[in-house]
Coordinates of C-alpha atoms in Angstrom, one line a residue:
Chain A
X28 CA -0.6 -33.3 22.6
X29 CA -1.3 -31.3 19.3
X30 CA -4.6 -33.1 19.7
X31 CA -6.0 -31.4 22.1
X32 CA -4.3 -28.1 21.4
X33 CA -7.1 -25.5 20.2
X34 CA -5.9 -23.2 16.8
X35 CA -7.7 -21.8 13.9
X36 CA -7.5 -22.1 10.8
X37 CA -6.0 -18.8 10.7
X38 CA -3.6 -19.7 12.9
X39 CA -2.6 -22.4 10.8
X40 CA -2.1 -20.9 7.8
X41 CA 0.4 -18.1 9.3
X42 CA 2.4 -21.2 10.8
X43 CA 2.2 -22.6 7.3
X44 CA 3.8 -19.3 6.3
X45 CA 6.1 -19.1 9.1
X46 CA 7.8 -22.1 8.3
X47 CA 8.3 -21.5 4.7
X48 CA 10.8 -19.0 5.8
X49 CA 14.8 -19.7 6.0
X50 CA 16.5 -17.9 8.1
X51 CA 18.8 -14.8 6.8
X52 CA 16.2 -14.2 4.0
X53 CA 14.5 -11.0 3.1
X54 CA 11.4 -11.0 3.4
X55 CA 8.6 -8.6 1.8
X56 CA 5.5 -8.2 3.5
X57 CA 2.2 -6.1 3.1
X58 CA -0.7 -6.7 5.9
X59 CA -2.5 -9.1 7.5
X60 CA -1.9 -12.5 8.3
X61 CA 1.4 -12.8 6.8
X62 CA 2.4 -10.6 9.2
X63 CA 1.6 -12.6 12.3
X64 CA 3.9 -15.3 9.6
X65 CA 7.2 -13.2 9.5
X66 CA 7.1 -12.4 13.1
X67 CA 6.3 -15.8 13.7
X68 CA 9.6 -17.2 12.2
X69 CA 11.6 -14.4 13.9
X70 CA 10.5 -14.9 17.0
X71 CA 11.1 -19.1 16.4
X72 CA 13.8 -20.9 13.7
X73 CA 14.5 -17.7 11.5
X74 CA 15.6 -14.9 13.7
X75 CA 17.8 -13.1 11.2
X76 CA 15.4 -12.6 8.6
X77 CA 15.2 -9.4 7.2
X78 CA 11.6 -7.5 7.0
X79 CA 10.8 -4.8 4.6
X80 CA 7.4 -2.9 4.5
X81 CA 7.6 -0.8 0.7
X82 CA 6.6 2.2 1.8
X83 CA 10.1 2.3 4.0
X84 CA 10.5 0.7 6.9
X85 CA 13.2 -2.1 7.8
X86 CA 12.6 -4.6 10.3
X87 CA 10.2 -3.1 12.9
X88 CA 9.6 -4.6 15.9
X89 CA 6.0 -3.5 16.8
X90 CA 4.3 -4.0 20.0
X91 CA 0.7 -3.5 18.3
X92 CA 0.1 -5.1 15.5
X93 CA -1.7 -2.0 13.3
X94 CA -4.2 -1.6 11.0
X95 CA -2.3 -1.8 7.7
X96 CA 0.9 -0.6 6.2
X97 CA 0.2 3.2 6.6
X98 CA -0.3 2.4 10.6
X99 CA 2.6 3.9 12.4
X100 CA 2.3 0.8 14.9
X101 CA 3.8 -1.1 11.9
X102 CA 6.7 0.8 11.9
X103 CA 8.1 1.2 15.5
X104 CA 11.6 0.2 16.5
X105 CA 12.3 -0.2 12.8
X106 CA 16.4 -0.1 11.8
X107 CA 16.1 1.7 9.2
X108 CA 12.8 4.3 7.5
X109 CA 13.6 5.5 4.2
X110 CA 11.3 5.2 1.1
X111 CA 9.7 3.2 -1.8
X112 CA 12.8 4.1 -3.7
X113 CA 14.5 1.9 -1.1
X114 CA 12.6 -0.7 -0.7
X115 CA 10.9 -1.6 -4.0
X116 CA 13.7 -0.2 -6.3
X117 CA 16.7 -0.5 -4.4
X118 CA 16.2 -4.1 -3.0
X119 CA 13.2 -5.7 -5.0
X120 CA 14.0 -4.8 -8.2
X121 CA 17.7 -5.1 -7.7
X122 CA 16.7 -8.8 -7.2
X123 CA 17.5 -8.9 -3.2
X124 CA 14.1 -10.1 -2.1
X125 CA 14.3 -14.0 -1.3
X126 CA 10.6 -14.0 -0.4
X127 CA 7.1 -12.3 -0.7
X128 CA 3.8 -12.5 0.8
X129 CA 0.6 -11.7 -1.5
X130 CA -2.8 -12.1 -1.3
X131 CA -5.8 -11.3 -3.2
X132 CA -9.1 -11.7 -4.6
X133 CA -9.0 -14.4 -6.6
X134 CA -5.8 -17.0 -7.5
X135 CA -5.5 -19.5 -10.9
X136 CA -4.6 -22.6 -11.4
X137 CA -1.0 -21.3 -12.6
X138 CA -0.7 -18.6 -9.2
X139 CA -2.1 -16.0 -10.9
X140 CA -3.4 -13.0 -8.5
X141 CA -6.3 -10.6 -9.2
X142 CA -6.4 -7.6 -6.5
X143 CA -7.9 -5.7 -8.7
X144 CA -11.7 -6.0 -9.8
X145 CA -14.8 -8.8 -10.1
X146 CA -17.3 -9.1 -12.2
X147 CA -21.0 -9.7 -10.6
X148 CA -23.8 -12.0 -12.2
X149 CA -25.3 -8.8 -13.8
X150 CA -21.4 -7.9 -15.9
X151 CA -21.4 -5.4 -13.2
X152 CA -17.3 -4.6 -12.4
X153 CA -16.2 -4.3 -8.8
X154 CA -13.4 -2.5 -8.2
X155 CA -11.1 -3.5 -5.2
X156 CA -7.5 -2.4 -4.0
X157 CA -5.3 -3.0 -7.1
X158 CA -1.7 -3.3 -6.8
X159 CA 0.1 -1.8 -4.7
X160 CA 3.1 -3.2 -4.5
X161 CA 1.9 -7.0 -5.1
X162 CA 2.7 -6.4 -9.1
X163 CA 6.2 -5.1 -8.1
X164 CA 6.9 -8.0 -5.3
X165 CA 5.0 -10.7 -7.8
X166 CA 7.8 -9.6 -10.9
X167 CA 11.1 -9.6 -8.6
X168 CA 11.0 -11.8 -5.6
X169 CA 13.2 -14.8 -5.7
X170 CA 9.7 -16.4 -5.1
X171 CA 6.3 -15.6 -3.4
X172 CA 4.0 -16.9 -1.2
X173 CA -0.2 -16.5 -1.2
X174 CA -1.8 -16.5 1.7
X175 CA -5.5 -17.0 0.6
X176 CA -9.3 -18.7 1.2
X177 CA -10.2 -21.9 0.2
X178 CA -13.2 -21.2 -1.5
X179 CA -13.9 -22.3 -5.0
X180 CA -14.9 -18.9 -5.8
X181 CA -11.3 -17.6 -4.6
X182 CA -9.1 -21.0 -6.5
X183 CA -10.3 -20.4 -10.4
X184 CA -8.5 -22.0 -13.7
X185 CA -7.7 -19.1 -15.1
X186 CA -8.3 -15.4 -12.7
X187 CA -10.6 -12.8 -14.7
X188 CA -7.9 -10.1 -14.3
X189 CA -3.8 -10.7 -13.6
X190 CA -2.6 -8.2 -11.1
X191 CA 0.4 -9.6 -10.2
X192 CA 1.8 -12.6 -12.5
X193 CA 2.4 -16.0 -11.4
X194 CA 3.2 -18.4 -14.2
X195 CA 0.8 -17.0 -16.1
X196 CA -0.6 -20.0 -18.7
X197 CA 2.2 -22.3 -17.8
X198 CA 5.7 -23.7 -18.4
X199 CA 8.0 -21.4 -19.7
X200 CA 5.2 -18.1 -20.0
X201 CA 6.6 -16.5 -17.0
X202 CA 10.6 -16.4 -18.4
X203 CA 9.3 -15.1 -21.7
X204 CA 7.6 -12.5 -20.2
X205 CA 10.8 -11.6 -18.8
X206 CA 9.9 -12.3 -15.1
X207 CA 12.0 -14.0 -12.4
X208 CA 11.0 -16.0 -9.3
X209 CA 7.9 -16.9 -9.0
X210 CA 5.1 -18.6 -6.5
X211 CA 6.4 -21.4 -4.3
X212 CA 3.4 -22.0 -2.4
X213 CA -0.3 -21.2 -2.1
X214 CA -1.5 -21.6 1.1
X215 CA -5.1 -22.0 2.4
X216 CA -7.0 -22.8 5.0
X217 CA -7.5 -26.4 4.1
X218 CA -4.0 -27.3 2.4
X219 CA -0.5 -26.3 0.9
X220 CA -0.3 -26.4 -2.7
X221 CA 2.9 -26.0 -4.6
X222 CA 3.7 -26.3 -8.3
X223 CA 4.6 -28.7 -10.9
X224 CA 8.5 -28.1 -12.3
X225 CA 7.2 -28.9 -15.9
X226 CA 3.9 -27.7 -16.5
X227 CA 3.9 -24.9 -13.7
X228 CA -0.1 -26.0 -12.7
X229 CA -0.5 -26.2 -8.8
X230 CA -0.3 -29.1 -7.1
X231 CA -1.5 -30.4 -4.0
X232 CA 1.6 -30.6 -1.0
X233 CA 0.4 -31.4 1.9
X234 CA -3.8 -31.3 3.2
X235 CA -4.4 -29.7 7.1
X236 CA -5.2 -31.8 10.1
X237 CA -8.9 -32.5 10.1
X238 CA -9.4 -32.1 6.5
X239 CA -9.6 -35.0 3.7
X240 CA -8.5 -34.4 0.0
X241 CA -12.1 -35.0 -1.2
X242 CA -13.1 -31.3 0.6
X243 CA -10.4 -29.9 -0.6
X244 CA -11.5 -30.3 -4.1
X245 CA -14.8 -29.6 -3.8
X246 CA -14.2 -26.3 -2.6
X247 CA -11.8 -25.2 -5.9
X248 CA -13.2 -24.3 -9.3
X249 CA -10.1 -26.0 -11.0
X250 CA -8.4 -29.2 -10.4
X251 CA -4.9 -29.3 -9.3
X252 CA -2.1 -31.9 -10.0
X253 CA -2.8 -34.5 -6.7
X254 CA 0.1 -37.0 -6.5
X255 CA -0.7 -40.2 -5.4
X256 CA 0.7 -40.1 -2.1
X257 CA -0.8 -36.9 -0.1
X258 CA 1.2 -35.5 2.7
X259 CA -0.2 -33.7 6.0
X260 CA 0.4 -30.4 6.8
X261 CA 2.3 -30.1 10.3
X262 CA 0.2 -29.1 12.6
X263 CA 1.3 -25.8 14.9
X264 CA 3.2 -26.5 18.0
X265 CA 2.2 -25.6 21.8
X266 CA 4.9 -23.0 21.2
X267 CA 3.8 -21.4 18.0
X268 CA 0.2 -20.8 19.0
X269 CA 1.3 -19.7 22.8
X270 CA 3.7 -17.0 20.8
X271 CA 0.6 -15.6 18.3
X272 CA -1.7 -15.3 21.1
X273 CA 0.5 -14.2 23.7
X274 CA 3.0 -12.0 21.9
X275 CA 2.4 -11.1 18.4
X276 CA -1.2 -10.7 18.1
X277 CA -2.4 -10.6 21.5
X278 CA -5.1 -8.1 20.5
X279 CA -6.8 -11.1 18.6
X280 CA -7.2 -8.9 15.1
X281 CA -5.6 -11.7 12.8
X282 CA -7.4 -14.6 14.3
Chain B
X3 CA 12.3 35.5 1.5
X4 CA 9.2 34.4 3.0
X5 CA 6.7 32.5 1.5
X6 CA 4.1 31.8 4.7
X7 CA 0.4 32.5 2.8
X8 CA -2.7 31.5 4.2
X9 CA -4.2 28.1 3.0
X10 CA -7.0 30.1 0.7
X11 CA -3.9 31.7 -0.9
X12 CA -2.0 28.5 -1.7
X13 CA -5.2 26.6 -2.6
X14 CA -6.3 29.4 -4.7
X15 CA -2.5 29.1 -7.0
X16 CA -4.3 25.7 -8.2
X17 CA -5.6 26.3 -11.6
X18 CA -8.1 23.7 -12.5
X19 CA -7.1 21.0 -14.6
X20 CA -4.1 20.9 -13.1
X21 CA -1.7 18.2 -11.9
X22 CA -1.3 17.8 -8.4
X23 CA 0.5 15.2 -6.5
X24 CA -0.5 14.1 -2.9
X25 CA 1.8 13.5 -0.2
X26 CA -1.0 11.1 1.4
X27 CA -0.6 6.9 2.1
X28 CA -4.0 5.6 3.1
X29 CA -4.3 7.3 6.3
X30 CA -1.0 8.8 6.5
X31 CA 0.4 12.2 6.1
X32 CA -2.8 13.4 3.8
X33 CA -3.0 16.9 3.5
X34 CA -6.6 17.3 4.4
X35 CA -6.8 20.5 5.3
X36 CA -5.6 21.3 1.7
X37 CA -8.3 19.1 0.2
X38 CA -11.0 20.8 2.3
X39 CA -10.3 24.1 0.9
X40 CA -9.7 23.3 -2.9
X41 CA -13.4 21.9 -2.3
X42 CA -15.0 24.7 -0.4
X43 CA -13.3 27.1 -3.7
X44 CA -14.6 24.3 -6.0
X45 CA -11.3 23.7 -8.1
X46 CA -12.4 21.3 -10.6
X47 CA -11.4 18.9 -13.3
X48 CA -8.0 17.8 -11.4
X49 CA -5.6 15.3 -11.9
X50 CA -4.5 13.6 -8.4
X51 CA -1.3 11.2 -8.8
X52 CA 0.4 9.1 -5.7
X53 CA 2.1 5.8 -5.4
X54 CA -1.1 4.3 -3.2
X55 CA -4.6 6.2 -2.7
X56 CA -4.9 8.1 0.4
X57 CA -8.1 10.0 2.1
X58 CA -6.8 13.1 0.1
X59 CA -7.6 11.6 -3.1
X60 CA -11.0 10.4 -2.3
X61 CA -12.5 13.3 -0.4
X62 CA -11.2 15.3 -3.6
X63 CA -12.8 12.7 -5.9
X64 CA -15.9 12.3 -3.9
X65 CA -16.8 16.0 -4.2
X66 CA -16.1 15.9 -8.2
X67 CA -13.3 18.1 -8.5
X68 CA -10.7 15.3 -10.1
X69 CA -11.0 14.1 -13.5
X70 CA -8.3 11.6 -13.6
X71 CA -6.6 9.7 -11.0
X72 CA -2.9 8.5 -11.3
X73 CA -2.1 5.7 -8.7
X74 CA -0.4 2.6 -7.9
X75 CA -4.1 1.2 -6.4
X76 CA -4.6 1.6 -2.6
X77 CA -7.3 1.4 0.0
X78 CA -7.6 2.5 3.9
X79 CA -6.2 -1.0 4.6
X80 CA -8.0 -2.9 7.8
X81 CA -10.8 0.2 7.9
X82 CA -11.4 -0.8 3.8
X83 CA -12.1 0.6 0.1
X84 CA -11.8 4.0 -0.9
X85 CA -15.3 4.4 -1.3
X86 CA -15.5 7.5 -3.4
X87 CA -13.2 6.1 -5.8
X88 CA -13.9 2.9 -5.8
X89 CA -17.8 4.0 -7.0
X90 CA -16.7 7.1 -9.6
X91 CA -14.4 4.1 -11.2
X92 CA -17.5 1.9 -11.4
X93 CA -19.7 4.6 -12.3
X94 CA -17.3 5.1 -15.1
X95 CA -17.0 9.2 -13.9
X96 CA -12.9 8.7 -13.5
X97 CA -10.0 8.2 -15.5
X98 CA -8.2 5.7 -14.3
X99 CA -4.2 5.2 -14.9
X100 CA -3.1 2.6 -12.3
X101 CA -0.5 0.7 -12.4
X102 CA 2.0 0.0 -9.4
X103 CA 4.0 1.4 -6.5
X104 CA 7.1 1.1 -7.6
X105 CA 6.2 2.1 -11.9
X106 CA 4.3 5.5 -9.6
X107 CA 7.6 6.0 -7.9
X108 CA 9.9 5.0 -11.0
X109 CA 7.9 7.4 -12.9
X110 CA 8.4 10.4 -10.4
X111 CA 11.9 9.6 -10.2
X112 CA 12.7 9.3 -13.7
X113 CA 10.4 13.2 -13.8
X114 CA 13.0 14.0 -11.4
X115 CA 16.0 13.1 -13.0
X116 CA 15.1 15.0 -16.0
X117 CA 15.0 11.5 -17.8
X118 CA 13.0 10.8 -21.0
X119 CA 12.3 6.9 -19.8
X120 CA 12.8 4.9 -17.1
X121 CA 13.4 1.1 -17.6
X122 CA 10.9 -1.4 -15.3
X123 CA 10.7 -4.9 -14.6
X124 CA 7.5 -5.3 -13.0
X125 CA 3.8 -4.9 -15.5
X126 CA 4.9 -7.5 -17.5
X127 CA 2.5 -10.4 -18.1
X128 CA -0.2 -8.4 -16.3
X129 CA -3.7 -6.9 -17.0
X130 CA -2.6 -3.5 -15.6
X131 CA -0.2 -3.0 -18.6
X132 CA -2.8 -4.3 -20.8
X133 CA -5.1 -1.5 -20.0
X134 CA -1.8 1.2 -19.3
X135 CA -1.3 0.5 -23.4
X136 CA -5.0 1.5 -24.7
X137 CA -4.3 5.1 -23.0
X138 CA -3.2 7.4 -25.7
X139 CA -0.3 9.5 -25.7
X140 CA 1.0 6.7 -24.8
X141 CA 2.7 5.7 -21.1
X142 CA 4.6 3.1 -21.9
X143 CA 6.7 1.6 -24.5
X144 CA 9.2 -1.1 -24.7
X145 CA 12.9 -0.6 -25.9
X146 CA 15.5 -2.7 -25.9
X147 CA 18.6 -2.2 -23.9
X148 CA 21.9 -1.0 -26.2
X149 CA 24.3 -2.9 -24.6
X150 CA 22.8 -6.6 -23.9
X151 CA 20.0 -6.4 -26.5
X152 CA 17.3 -7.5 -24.1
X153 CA 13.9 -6.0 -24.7
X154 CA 12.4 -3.9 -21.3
X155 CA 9.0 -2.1 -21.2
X156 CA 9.8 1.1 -20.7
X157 CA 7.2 4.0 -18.4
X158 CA 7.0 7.5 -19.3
X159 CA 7.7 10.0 -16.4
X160 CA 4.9 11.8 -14.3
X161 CA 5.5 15.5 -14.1
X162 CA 3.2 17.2 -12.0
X163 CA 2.3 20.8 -11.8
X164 CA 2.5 21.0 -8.4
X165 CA 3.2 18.8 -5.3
X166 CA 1.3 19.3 -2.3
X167 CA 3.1 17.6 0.8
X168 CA 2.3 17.5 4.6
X169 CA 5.0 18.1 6.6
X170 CA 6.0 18.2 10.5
X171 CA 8.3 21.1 10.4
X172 CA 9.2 23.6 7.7
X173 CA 10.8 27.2 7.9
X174 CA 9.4 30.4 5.8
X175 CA 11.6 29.3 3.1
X176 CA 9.7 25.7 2.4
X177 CA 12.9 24.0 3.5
X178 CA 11.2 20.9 4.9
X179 CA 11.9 18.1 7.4
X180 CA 9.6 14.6 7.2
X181 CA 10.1 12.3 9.9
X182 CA 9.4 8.6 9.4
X183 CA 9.2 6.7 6.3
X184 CA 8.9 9.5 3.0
X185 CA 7.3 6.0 0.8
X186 CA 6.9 8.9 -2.6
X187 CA 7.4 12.2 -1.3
X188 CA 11.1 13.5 -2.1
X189 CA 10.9 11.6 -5.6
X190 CA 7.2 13.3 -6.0
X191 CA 8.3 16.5 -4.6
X192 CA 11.2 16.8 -6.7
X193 CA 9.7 15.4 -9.6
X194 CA 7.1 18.5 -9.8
X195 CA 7.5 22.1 -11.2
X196 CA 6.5 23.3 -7.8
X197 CA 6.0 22.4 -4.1
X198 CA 3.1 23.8 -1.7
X199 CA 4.7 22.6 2.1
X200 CA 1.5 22.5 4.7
X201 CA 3.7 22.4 7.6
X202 CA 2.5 21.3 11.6
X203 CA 5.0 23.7 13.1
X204 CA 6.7 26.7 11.5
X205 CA 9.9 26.6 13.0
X206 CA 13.3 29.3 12.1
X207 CA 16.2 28.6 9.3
X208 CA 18.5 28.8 12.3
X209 CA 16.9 25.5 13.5
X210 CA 16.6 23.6 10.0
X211 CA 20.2 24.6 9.9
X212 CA 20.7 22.4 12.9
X213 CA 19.8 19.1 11.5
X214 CA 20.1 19.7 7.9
X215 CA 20.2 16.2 7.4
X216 CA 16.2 15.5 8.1
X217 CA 15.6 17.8 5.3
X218 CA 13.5 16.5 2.4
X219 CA 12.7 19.4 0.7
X220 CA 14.8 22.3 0.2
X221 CA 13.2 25.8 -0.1
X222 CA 14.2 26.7 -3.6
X223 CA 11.4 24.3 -4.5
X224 CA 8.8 25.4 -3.0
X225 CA 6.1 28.2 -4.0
X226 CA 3.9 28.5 -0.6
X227 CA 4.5 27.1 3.0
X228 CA 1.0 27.4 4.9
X229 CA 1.0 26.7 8.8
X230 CA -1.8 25.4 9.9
X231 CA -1.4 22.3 12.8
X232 CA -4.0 19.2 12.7
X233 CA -3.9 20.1 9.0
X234 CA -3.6 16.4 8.2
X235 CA -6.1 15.4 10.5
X236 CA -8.0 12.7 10.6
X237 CA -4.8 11.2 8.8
X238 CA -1.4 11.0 11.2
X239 CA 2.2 13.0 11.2
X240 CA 4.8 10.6 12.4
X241 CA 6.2 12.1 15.7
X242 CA 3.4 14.5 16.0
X243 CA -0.3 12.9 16.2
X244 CA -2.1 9.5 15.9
X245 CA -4.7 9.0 13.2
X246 CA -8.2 9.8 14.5
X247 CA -9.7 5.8 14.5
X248 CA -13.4 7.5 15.7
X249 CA -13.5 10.1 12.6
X250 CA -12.1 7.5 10.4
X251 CA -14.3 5.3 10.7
X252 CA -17.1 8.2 10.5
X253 CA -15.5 9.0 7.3
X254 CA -15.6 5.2 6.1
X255 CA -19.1 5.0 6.5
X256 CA -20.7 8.5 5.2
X257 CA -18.6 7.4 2.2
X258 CA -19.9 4.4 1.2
X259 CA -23.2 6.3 -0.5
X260 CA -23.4 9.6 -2.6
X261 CA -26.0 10.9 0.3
X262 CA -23.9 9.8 3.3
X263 CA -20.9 11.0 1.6
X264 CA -22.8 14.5 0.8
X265 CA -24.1 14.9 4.7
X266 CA -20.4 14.6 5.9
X267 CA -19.3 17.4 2.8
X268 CA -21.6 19.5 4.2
X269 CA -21.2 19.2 7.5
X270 CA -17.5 19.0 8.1
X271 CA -16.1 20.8 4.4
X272 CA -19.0 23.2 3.7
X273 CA -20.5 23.6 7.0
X274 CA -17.4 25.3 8.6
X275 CA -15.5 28.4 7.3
X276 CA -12.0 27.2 7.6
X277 CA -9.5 24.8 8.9
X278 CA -10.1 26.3 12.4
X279 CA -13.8 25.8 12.5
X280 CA -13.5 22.2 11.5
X281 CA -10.8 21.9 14.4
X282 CA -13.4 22.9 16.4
X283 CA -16.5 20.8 15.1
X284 CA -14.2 17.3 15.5
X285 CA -14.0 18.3 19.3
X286 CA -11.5 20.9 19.6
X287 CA -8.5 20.7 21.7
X288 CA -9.7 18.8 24.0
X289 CA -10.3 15.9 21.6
X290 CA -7.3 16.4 19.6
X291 CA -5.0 16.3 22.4
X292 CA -5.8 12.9 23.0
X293 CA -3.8 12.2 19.7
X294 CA -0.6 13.5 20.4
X295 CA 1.9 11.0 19.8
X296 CA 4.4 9.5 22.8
X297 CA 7.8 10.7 21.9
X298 CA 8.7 6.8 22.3
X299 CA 6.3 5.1 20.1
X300 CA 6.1 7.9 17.5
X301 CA 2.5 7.7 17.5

């Protein structure tokens, strides 16, 4: 059956996310396609998750899916509306956040994230968002997830700016630097990556449906650890596509 | 006592060079109306601090009257960049101290608190506190904690001289309700040596009195409250209005290029005598109507 069931890549990378999700976790979130992820796992095996937006909101239920954080969409039927205080202080930095969603720019070999600027050919600088919260979730989640591309220009050894730290140049970096958690996952549209236990490098999980491990390297500028057996990635269910299209992003903006 | 002035009053109790903190979030709760005015009076060389960059802060960059931006980073989210400060950042015309949301909020909280420090766990390991420790007088620090001997870093707080916040109601005395998430504001507010309130409705002490509790900002700390409704416009006020997609995305692309950017100026800052006029020019009533929000939804 999942054979003939139609999904994009999209799609399949915010079931990825979903299902990386336990339920009765907290869960931070900023915009975009980890969105349709946590309202995924609600909706399906985690319905006691916890969602926090950090600009105050707890555990909206919106009925359109907004335009970013500042959208009031994002916020309706939410439990609780306080303030970054709350949420970034109060919870985050406390250490109550089991999970957080980044992306950005530009990740490294070690889950490194740069939100913040690129260099062009010419040593031009390009600025782009920044932070944000991503340095605040990327220093005191229990762990993270990115959400991100898979283009080799996107998947570098090392990124040309750290926004928000992942393990930094490897095994035992991130600890000294007086950090907790950590990235879990990195997932793309072509595969799941997590990370060795020793020398923190990624490493490849599990490849999509549809892909083969050969295209997935060629479209990074590093190589990551590859075991010798490879895994597939699950492919979404009937269910979990019917409930993006039909009821958390009917609109179609996140596909 | 009251202190109800009109916007060119409050604007004009902005000494350039000053400090001033922005109650804005993207395309939330900006006090536009406010920025409009310190431009058309041409208040220069400002410093604009908030946790994430709103429309306030680029419209003010944009027309050259901020030196120095303080922010956690920020853009419009799905509509995109800050254009005006994305380009004065890579046209090297603005200082730049960004770090995070939660070191901008730890900062005005630790101003607020009357605190010399405040403690952080988040910078370390990055390239934003790489380039927070080349700025002199210094920002941040590290110190280790007295009691378990473990080294933190350490961020100085942000005092600002004033506070400008956008607020659905307010009395003549400043006392202030905000509905809806505050993300800075009371931290901000409280943090400053001063509060300007631009309030949608001007409502009695008699009915602040009656829900006390939606208070944000009491009076005491506040210099001027100026009425003036739409005044966050094209930006929304929880429980009040939408945000204006149409003129936001007008905005987004006059400001991707000096001369786009300079046509909307003049036509929508410069080109209209005050708040009312440009009330009028984005299609008056009729149009703005059309954003009030449903009690239900909240927007």
């Amino acid at each position: 059956m999942t054979s003939t069931l139609e999904y994009s890549s999209f799609e399949l990378m915010a079931v990825a996310g979903a299902r990386e999700l336990k339920d009765g976790e907290i869960v931070a979130v900023g915009l975009g396609l980890p969105v349709v992820a946590c309202f995924l796992a609600k909706r399906t095996h985690a319905p006691n998750i916890s969602i926090i937006l950090e600009l105050g909101v707890v555990d909206p239920e919106p009925i359109e899916i907004g335009s970013g954080l500042s959208d009031p969409r994002f916020w309706y039927r939410a439990k609780a509306l306080t303030s970054f205080v709350d949420m970034l202080g109060m919870v985050l930095h406390k250490g109550l956040v089991d999970v957080g969603f980044l992306g950005g720019l530009e990740v490294d070999a070690y889950g490194n994230l740069n939100t913040t600027q690129l260099g062009d050919p010419k040593g031009k600088i390009r600025r782009f968002t920044g932070s944000g919260g991503g340095n605040d979730i990327a220093s005191s989640a229990r762990r993270t997830i990115v959400i991100i591309r898979h283009e080799a220009r996107k998947l570098k050894e090392a990124v040309s700016f750290i926004t928000s730290p992942g393990y930094l140049r490897g095994s035992g970096d991130r600890e000294k630097a007086g950090l907790v958690g950590g990235p879990s996952v990195v997932i793309t549209d072509k595969a799941v990556f997590d990370f060795d236990e020793e020398s923190r490098r990624m490493r490849v999980r599990s490849i999509h449906p549809d892909t083969s491990i050969e295209d997935v390297l060629a479209n990074m500028a590093f190589i990551p650890i590859v075991p010798d057996e490879i895994q597939q990635t699950e492919a979404p269910s009937a269910e979990e596509i019917h409930l993006i299209h039909e009821v958390i992003d009917p609109e179609g903006m996140y596909r | 006592m009251t202190k109800v002035t009109p916007l060119a009053d409050a604007v004009a109790s902005v000494l350039p060079g000053s400090h001033v903190a922005l109650s804005g979030f993207a395309t939330a709760r900006c006090p536009m109306a406010f920025a409009h005015e310190v431009i058309r009076q041409g208040i220069k060389g400002l410093t604009v601090s908030q946790c994430v960059a709103g429309i306030d802060a680029d419209i003010l960059v944009g027309a050259g009257a901020v030196d120095k931006v303080i922010n956690g980073g920020g853009s419009r989210g799905r509509s995109g960049q800050h254009s005006c400060i994305v380009r004065a950042y890579e046209e090297g015309k603005l200082d730049s101290e960004e770090s995070s949301s939660l070191s901008m909020v730890f900062r005005y909280l630790a101003g607020a608190l009357g605190l010399p420090f405040i403690p952080i766990r988040s910078l370390q390991g990055s390239d934003i506190l790489k380039r927070l420790e080349q700025i002199s007088p210094p920002v941040v620090s590290r110190l280790n904690d007295p009691f378990s001997g473990e080294e933190w870093l350490v961020l100085k707080p942000l005092i600002p001289d004033v506070a400008v916040v956008q607020v659905p109601y307010a009395d003549s005395e400043g006392n202030a309700w905000i509905l809806g998430p505050l993300w800075d504001n009371e931290e901000q507010a409280k943090s400053s040596k001063r509060v300007i309130v631009i309030t949608e409705r001007l409502v009695s002490t008699d009915e602040i009195r009656r829900d006390p509790s939606r208070t944000v900002i009491p009076g005491f700390r506040v210099s001027h409250v100026v009425h003036l409704p739409f005044s966050a416009h094209p930006t929304s006020v929880y429980d009040l209005y939408d945000f204006d997609v149409k003129h936001i995305q007008l905005y987004a692309k006059e400001s991707k290029t000096t001369d786009g950017f300079s046509t909307y100026l003049d036509e929508y800052v410069y080109g209209v005598d005050d708040h009312w006029g440009y009330l009028d020019l984005v299609g008056g009533m009729e149009h703005l109507n059309t954003l009030i929000a449903d009690p239900v939804l909240g927007y």
